[in-house]
Amino acid sequence: MTTQETIELFNKHVIGNYGRLPRVMVKGEGCYLWDADGNKILDMFPGWAVSGIGHCPPKVVAAVRRQVGELIHIDNTFYSEPQGRLAQMLSTRAFGGKCFFCNSGAEANEAALKLARLYTPKEKYKFITCEGSFHGRTFATVTATAQPKYHEGFLPLLPGFVYIPFNDVKALEAAFTDEVAAVLVEPIQGEGGINVAKPEFLQAIRRLCDEKGAVMILDEVQTGMGRTGKWFGYQHFAVEPDIITLAKTLGGGVAIGAMMAKPEIAACLVPGKHASTFGGNSLACAAAIATIETIEEGKLLQHAVDMGRYTQDKLRTLKEKHSVIDHVRGIGLMIGIQLTSPGAPIVSKCLEKGLRINCTHDTVIRFMPPMIVTKEQIDEAVSILDSVLSEV
Ligand SMILES: *Cc1c(COP(=O)(O)O)cnc(C)c1O
């Protein structure tokens, strides 16, 4: 099928809810993608952070092949070893929490919000979330996403959500009434433009949750699984949340989400309260186990620190040359380039030259290479970006 034929199929039969670029992707390996016309693309934003350890990571491919031949799916009527082992691997890398598995980030956040309601007294029904956040597209998680553009057409939203500016301790204190069940926040806002939380903001959330008996939920869907140089984003801050949510890189490309909660909170999720049919199936869990092993064996956390520093230094050098770059921010390989004008034309020009990056919030370029990226690949990416910036 030609590229044009595939696009026509989509136009006829696939709902047009995505703004797609006119390319058909057919193959991925490590930091590279190939399209149907044979173009090789350096992917510095793989799968919107899903392919965080690269495309088709060999250990994940092997684990999936093995598991597919044994048992693809087993429902939660029964026990299964991969789900138990994965929960243990996550638990020992975080705060010893217990896990619930699902299939996406939004579902993980839904589970966290429901659990917070179950754990707290019923007068507590409010959730505090932050402006510029992104928590998913289901009704509850889009309500939690405090960005008016995502709410258009869906009013009235779920009641009980209170929005405060990110990193604003005073606003947090003012919003923190006795009705608050939980605060849901990203340690680094991803879709919102790579905004890093201030330690004192997360610490204030912790303190107020403790004082008021509310639940601190960190959305680690994008920050989790090593991109920042630690397993979980919160580990950069001197705080321990009550619940974290994961998805994206967790399955190394296979769909899986997870919610991890402190055991005393997790205990509220008894049979009948919440479920997910596909959640924690053997295939997805085998992929996630292999993802964690890949990160561990490849020492990819340290690599993310080293490559993150290298990338940020290089990008700051670019800033001296190109006034369109205002500044560079981020932690590890979660990097944002703040521009002084819209980034979309830069992103499409880069793609023409064989580099994939992303633009969010109009003026922020997201540069989030796979954790296996090499210096040479970063050099190549930065040099393409350099040449594009010289043209625009
Ligand atoms: C992507 C994302 C989500 C939503 O995940 P889905 O798998 O698309 O439902 C939620 N929170 C954050 C921080 C994300 O980056």
CSV table of N, CA and C and ligand atoms in Angstrom, one decimal, residues 104-106 109 134-136 186 219 221-222 248, ligand 1:
chain,number,residue,atom,x,y,z
A,104,SER,N,-3.7,2.1,30.8
A,104,SER,CA,-3.3,3.5,30.3
A,104,SER,C,-3.1,4.4,31.5
A,105,GLY,N,-2.6,5.6,31.2
A,105,GLY,CA,-2.3,6.6,32.2
A,105,GLY,C,-3.6,7.1,32.7
A,106,ALA,N,-4.6,7.4,31.9
A,106,ALA,CA,-5.9,7.9,32.3
A,106,ALA,C,-6.5,6.9,33.3
A,109,ASN,N,-4.9,7.0,36.7
A,109,ASN,CA,-5.4,8.2,37.4
A,109,ASN,C,-6.8,8.0,37.9
A,134,PHE,N,-1.7,17.7,32.9
A,134,PHE,CA,-2.4,16.7,32.0
A,134,PHE,C,-2.5,15.4,32.7
A,135,HIS,N,-3.7,14.9,32.8
A,135,HIS,CA,-4.0,13.7,33.5
A,135,HIS,C,-4.7,12.6,32.7
A,136,GLY,N,-5.1,13.0,31.4
A,136,GLY,CA,-5.8,12.0,30.6
A,136,GLY,C,-7.1,12.5,30.0
A,186,GLU,N,1.7,16.4,38.8
A,186,GLU,CA,2.8,15.8,38.2
A,186,GLU,C,4.1,16.4,38.8
A,219,ASP,N,1.1,11.9,39.6
A,219,ASP,CA,1.0,11.4,38.3
A,219,ASP,C,2.4,11.2,37.7
A,221,VAL,N,3.0,9.2,35.1
A,221,VAL,CA,2.8,8.6,33.9
A,221,VAL,C,3.9,8.9,32.9
A,222,GLN,N,4.4,10.2,32.9
A,222,GLN,CA,5.5,10.6,32.0
A,222,GLN,C,6.8,10.6,32.7
A,248,LYS,N,2.8,4.8,30.0
A,248,LYS,CA,3.8,5.2,29.0
A,248,LYS,C,5.0,4.2,29.0
B,1,LIG,C1,0.1,10.8,28.8
B,1,LIG,C2,-0.3,11.2,30.1
B,1,LIG,C3,-1.4,10.7,30.7
B,1,LIG,C4,-2.5,9.9,30.0
B,1,LIG,O1,-2.1,8.7,29.6
B,1,LIG,P1,-2.9,7.8,28.6
B,1,LIG,O2,-2.2,6.5,28.5
B,1,LIG,O3,-2.9,8.6,27.3
B,1,LIG,O4,-4.3,7.7,29.1
B,1,LIG,C5,-1.7,11.1,32.1
B,1,LIG,N1,-0.8,11.8,32.7
B,1,LIG,C6,0.4,12.2,32.2
B,1,LIG,C7,1.3,13.0,33.1
B,1,LIG,C8,0.7,11.9,30.9
B,1,LIG,O5,1.8,12.4,30.4
